[in-house]
Tab-separated table of C-alpha atoms and ligand atoms in Angstrom:
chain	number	residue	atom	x	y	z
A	922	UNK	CA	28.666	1.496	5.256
A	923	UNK	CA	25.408	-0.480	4.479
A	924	UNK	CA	22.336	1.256	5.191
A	925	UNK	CA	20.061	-0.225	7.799
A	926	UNK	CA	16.812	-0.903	6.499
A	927	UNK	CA	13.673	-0.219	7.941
A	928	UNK	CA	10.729	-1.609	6.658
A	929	UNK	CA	7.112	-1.445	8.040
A	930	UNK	CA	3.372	-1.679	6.490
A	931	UNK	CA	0.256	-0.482	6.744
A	932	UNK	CA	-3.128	-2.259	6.453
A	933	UNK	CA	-5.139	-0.619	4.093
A	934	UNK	CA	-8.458	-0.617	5.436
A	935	UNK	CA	-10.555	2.150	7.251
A	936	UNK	CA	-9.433	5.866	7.498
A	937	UNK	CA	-5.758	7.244	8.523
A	938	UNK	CA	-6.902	9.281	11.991
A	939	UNK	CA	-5.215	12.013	13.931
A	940	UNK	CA	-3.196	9.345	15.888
A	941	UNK	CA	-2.160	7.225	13.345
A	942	UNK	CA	-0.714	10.507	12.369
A	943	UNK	CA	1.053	11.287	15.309
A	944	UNK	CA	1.953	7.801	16.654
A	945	UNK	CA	3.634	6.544	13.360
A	946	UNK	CA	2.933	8.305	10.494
A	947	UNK	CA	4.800	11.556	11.429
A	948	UNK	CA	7.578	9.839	12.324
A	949	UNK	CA	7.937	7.161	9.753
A	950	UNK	CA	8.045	10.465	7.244
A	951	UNK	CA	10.522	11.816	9.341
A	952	UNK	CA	12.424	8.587	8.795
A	953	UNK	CA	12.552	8.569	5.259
A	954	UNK	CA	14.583	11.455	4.565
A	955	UNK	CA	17.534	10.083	6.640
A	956	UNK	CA	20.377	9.501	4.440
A	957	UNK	CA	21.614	6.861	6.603
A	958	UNK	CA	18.757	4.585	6.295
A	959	UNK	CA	16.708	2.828	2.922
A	960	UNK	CA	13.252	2.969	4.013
A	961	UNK	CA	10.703	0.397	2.680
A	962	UNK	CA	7.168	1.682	3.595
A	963	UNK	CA	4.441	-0.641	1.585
A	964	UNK	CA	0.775	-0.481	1.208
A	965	UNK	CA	-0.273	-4.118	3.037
A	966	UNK	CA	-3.637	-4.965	0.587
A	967	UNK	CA	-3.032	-8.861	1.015
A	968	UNK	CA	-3.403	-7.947	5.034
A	969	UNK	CA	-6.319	-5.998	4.514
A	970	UNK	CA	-8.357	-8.950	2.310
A	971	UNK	CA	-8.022	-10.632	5.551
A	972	UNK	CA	-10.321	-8.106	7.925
A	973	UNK	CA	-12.367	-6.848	4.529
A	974	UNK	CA	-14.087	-9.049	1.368
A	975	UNK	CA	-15.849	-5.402	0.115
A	976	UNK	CA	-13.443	-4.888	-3.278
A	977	UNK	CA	-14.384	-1.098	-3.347
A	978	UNK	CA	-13.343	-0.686	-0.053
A	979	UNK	CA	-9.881	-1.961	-0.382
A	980	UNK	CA	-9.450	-0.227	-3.520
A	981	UNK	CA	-10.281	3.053	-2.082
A	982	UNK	CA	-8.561	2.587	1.052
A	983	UNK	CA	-5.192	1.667	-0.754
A	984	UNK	CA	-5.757	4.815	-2.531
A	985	UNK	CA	-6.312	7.356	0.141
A	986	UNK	CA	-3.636	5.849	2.402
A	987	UNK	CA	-0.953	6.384	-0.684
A	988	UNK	CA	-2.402	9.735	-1.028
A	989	UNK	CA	-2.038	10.260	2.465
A	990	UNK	CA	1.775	9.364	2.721
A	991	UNK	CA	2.404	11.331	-0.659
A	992	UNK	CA	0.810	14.441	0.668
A	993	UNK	CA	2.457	14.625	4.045
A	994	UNK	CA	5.928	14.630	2.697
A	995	UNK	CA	7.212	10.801	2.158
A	996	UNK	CA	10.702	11.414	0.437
A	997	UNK	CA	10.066	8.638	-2.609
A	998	UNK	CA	13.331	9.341	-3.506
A	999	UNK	CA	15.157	7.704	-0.713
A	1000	UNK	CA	12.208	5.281	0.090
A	1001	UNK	CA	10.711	2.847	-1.059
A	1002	UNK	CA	7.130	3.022	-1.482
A	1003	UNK	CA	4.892	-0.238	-2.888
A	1004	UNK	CA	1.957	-1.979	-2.732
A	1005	UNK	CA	2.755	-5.092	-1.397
A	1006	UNK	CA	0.680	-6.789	-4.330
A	1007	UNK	CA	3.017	-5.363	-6.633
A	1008	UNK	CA	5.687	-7.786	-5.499
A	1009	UNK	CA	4.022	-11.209	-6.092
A	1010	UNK	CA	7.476	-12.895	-4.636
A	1011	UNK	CA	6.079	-11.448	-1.139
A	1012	UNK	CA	3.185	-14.324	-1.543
A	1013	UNK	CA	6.110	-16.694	-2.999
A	1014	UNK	CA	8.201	-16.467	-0.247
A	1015	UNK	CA	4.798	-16.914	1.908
A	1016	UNK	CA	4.622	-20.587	1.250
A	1017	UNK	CA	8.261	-21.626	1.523
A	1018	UNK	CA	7.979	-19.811	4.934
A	1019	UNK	CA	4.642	-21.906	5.924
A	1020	UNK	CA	6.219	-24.936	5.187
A	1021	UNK	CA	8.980	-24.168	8.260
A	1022	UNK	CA	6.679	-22.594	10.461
A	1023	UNK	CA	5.252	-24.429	13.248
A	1024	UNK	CA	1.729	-24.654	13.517
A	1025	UNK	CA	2.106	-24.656	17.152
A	1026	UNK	CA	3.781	-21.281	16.928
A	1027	UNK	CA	0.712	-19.822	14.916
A	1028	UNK	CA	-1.560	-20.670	17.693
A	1029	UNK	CA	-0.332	-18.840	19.914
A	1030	UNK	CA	-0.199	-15.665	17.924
A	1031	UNK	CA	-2.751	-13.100	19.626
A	1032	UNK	CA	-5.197	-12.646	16.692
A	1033	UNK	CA	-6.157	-15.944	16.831
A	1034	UNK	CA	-6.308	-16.363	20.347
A	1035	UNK	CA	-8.554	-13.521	20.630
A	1036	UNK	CA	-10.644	-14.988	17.677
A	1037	UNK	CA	-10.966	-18.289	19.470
A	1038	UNK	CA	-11.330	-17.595	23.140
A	1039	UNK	CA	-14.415	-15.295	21.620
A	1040	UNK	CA	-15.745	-18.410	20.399
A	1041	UNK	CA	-14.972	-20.506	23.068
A	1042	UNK	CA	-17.529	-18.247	25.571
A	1043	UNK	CA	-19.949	-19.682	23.687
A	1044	UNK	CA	-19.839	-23.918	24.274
A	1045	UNK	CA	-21.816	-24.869	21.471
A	1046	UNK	CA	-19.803	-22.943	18.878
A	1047	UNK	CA	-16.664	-24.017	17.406
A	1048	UNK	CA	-13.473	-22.906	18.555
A	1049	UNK	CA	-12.822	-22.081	14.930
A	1050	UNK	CA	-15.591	-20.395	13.652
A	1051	UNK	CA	-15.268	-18.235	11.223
A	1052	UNK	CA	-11.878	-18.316	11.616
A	1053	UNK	CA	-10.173	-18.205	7.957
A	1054	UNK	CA	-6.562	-19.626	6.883
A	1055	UNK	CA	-5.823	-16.039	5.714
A	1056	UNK	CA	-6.232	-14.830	9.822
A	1057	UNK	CA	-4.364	-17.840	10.969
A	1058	UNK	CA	-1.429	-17.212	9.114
A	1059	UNK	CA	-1.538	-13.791	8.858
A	1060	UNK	CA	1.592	-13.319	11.110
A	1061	UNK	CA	3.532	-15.859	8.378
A	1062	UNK	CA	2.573	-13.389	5.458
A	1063	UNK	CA	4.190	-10.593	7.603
A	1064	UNK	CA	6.887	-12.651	8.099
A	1065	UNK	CA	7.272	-12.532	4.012
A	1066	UNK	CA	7.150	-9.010	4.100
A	1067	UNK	CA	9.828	-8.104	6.301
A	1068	UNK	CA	12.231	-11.162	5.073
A	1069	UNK	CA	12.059	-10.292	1.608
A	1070	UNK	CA	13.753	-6.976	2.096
A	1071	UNK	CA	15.627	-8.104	4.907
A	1072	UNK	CA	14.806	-5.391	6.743
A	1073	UNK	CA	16.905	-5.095	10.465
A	1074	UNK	CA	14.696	-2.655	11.977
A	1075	UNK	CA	10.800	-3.104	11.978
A	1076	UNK	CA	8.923	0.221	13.742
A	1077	UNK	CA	5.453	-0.850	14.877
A	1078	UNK	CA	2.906	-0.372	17.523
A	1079	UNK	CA	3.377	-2.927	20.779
A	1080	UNK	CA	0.811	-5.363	19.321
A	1081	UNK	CA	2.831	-6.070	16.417
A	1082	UNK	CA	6.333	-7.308	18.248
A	1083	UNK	CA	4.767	-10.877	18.719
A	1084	UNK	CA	4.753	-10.830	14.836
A	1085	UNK	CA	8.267	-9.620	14.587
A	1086	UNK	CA	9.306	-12.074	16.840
A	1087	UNK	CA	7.635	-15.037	15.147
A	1088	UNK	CA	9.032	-13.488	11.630
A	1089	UNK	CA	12.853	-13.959	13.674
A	1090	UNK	CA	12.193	-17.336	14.251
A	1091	UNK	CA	11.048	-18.171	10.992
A	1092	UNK	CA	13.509	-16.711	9.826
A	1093	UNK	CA	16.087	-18.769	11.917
A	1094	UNK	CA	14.106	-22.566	11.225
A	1095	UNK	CA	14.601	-20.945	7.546
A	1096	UNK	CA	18.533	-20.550	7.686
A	1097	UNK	CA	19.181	-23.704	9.443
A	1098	UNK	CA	17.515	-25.866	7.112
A	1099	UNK	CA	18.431	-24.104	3.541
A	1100	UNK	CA	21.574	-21.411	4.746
A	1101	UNK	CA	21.909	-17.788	5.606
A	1102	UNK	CA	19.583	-16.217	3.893
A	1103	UNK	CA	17.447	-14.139	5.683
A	1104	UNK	CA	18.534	-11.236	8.257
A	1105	UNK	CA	16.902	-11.534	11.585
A	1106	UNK	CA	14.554	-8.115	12.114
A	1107	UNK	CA	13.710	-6.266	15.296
A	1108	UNK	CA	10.950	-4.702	16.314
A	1109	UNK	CA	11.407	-0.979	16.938
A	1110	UNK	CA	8.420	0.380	19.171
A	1111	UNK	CA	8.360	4.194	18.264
A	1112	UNK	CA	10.184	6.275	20.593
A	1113	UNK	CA	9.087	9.527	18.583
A	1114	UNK	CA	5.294	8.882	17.933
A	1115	UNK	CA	3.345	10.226	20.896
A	1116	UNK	CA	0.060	8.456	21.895
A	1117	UNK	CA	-2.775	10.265	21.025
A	1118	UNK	CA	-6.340	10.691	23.157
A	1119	UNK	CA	-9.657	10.113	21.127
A	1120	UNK	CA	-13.056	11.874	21.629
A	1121	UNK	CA	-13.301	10.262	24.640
A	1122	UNK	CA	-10.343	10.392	26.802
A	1123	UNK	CA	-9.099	6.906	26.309
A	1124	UNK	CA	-6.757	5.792	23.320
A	1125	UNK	CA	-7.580	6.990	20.377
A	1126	UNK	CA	-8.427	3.776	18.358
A	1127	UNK	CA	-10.664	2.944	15.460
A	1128	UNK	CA	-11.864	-0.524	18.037
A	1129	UNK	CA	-13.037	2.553	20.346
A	1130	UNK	CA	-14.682	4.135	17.680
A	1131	UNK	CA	-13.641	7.930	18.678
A	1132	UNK	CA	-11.128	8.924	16.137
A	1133	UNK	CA	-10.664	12.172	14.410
A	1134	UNK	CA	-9.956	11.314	10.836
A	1135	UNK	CA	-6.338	13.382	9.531
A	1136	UNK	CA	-7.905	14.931	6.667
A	1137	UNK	CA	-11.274	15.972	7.916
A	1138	UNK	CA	-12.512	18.989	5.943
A	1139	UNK	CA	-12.179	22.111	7.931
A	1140	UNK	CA	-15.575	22.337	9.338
A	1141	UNK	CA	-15.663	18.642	10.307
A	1142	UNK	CA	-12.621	18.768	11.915
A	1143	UNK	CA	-14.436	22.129	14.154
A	1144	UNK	CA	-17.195	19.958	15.133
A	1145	UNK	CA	-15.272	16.796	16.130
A	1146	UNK	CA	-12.501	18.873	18.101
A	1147	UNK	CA	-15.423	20.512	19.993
A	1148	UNK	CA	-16.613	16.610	20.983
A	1149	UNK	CA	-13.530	16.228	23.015
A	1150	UNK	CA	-14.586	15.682	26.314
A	1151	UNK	CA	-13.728	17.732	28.984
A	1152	UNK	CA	-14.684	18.154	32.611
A	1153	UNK	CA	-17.528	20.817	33.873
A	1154	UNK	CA	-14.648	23.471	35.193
A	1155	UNK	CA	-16.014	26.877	34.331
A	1156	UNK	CA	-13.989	29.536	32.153
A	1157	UNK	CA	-11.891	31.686	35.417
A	1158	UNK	CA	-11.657	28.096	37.490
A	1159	UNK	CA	-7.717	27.261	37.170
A	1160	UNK	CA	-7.060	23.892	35.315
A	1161	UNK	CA	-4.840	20.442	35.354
A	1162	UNK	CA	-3.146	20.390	31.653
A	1163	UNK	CA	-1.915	17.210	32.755
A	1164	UNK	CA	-5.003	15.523	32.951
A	1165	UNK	CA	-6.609	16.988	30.140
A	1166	UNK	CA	-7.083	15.389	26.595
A	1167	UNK	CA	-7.401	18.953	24.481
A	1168	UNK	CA	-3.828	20.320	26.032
A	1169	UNK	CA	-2.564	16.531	25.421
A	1170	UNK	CA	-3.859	16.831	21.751
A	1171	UNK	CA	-2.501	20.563	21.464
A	1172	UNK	CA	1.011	19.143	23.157
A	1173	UNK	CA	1.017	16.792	20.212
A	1174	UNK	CA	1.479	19.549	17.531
A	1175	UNK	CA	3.362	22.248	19.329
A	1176	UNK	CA	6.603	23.467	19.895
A	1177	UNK	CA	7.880	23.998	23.701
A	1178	UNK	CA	7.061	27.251	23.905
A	1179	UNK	CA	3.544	27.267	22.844
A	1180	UNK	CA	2.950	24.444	25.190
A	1181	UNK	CA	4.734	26.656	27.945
A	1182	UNK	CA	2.737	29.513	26.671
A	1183	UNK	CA	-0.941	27.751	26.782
A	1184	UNK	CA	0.165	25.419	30.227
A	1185	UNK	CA	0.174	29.500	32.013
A	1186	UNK	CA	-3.231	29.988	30.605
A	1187	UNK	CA	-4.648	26.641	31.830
A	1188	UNK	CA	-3.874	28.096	35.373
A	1189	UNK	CA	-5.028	31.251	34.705
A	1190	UNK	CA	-8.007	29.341	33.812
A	1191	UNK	CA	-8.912	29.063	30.223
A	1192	UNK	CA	-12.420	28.293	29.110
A	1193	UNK	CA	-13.205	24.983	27.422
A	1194	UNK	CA	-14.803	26.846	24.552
A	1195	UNK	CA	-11.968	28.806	23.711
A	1196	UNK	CA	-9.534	26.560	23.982
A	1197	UNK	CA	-11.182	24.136	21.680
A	1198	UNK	CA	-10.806	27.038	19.313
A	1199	UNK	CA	-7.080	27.224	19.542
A	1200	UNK	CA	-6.726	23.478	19.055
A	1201	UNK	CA	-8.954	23.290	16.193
A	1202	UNK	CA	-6.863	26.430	14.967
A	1203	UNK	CA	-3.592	25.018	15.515
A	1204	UNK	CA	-4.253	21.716	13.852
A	1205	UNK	CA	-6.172	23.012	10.796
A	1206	UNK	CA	-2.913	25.155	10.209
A	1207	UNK	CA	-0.785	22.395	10.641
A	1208	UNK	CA	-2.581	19.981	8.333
A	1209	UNK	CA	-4.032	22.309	5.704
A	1210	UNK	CA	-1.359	22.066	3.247
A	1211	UNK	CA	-0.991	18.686	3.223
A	1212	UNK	CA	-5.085	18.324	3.114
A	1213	UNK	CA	-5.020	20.467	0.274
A	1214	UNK	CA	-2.402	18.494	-1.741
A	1215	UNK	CA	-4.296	14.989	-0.314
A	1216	UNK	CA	-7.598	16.430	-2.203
A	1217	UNK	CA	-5.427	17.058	-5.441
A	1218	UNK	CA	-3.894	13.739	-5.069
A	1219	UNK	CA	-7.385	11.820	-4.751
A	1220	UNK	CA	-8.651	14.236	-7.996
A	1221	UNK	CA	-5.604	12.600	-9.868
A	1222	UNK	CA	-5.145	8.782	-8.476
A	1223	UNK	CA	-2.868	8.264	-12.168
A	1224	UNK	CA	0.224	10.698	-10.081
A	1225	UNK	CA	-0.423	8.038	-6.695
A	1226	UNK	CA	-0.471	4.811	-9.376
A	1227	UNK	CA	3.366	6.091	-10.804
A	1228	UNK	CA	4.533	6.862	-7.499
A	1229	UNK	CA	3.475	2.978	-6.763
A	1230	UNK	CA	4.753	1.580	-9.793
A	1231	UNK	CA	7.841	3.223	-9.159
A	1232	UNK	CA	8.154	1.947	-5.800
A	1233	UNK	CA	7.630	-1.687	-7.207
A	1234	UNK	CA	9.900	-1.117	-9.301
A	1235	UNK	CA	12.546	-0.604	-6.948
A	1236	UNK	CA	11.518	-3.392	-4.643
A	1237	UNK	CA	11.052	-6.073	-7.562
A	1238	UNK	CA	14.693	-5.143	-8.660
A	1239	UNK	CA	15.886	-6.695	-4.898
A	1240	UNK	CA	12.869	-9.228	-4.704
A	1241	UNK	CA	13.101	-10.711	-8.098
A	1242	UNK	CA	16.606	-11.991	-7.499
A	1243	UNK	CA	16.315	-12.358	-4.155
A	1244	UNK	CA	13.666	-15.148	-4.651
A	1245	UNK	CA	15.519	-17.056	-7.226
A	1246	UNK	CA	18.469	-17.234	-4.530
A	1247	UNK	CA	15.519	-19.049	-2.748
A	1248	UNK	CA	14.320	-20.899	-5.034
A	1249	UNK	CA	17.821	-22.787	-6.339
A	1250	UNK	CA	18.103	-23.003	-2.132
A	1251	UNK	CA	15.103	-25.475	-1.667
A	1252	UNK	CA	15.378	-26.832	-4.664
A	1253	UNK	CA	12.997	-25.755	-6.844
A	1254	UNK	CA	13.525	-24.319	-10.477
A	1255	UNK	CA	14.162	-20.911	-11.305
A	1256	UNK	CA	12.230	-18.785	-13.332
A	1257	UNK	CA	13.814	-18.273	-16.533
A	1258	UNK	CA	11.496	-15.025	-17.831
A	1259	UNK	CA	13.338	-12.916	-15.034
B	1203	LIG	N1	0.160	-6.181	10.560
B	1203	LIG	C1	0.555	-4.808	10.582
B	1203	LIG	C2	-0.526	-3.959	11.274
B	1203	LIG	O1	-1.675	-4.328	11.267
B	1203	LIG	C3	0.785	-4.284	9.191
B	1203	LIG	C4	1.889	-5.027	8.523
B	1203	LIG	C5	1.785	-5.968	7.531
B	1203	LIG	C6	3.274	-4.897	8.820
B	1203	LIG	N2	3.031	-6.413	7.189
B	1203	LIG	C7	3.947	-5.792	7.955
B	1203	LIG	C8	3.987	-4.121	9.733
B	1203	LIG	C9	5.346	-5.932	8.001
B	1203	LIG	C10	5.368	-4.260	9.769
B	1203	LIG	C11	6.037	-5.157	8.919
B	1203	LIG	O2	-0.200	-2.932	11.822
């Protein structure tokens, strides 16, 4: 049987948080020991020049998300793990897909919306302002991504099936002008990944600005856990788990019966204080290890760089051929160096 494969990417830019962790990062891991599937999980640094021109930034962001995946577990063995600009037919296979996408189908992608109805509150501004080509066709280089490894299943957060979609009908306008050539993805919205509450009881969401970064050191991670907001219920008062973002947050990292076990103690009413000490507990143990091996990681970037250029590796042994398939398809020469 072919293996199905599942491909998603991650913009490196900012911090991986607590429910980046939970929502897909956990579960993508999970994912890539299954023998039943090839995983492609890449480091999206072409995305990230889009939202970021600060060349430090992207470096080091690349570097601690890699460091990141490695540390938690990522089997490299049965994924495959890549920067995305370590497959230069990605940005190859960009073009030919601009030149059968409709423009009209990039305006309505929700990115740009957003960007222009900001502008548009404004009458004397233009629609387009500051507005680059890189935003605008953002969803066409995603496209590229998930085509060139003709992946079937594409796990993402909700906001990202409008891109999946537009990649499937690119995809489509592709294979009816030149052949079959590409597979037609679908967007997989995590069934696994739980949603996780920031500081503030809402979403937790680097555009709310009340994350809990994943590898916090120890002490940080104290303080920030005790900034969860609660309500003013005094230790002895009996308490609604249900409505509460700490037992939420514990919920996220415990088995049954510790959730059973801590659920009676909410009624028996729990204090806030002490039951920001058992969170904090119960995630520090959880993520210690892999904090530990993330800070040896970062001390030694050369072990994430051959992890990476293995990972390209593998994915330039299916894109290299795969794009001069493309290129005799429209017509163009192939490249003879390959
Ligand atoms: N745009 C995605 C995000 O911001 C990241 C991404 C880039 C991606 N290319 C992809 C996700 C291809 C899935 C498939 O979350």
């Amino acid at each position: 049987m072919n293996k199905a494969h599942v491909l998603t990417g991650i913009t490196t830019t900012g911090t991986p948080h607590l429910g980046n962790y939970v929502g897909a990062i956990r579960p993508a891991i999970a994912a890539s020991k299954n023998p039943q599937v090839m995983p492609f999980y890449f480091l999206a640094d072409y995305h990230a020049l889009i939202k970021c021109q600060e060349p430090e930034r992207v470096k080091q962001s690349s570097l601690e998300i890699a460091a990141t995946w490695l540390a938690l577990g990522l089997d490299t063995s049965n994924a495959i793990f890549y920067r995305q600009s370590d497959v230069p037919e990605i940005l190859e296979l960009s073009w030919m897909l601009s030149c059968v996408t409709a423009k009209g189908l990039m305006n309505r992608a929700h990115a740009y919306k957003a960007a222009v109805a900001e502008n548009e509150q404004d009458e004397s501004t233009d629609p387009d302002k500051g507005i680059t080509m890189g935003l605008f066709s953002y969803p066409v280089l995603m496209a590229a991504d998930i085509l060139m490894f003709k992946a079937n299943q594409v796990p993402v957060g909700k906001d990202q099936i409008q891109h999946i979609e537009m990649a499937r009908d690119i995809a489509a306008r592709f294979n009816h002008i030149y052949g079959e050539h590409f597979v037609l993805p679908e967007a997989v919205v995590e069934a696994n990944g739980a949603t996780l509450l920031g500081l503030d009881g809402r979403k937790m969401s680097k555009s709310y600005n009340n994350t809990i970064p994943l590898f916090e050191p120890e002490k940080k991670l104290k303080k920030q856990i005790n900034k969860i907001k609660t309500n003013s219920l005094e230790p002895g008062e009996p308490k609604d788990p249900d409505t509460c973002t700490l037992f939420s947050t514990y919920q996220a990292f415990a088995t049954p019966g510790e959730v059973a076990h801590i659920r009676q103690r909410y009624a028996e009413g729990i204090g806030w204080g002490e039951m920001k000490t058992i969170l904090f507990e119960h995630i520090n143990e959880h993520i210690a290890p892999a904090r530990e091996l993330y800070e040896a990681l970062l001390q030694a970037p050369e072990h994430i760089e051959t992890q990476l250029q293995e990972g390209a590796k593998k994915a330039r042994d299916l894109s290299m051929p795969f794009m001069q398939e493309l290129r005799a398809a429209v017509g163009i020469s192939k490249i003879s160096k390959y």
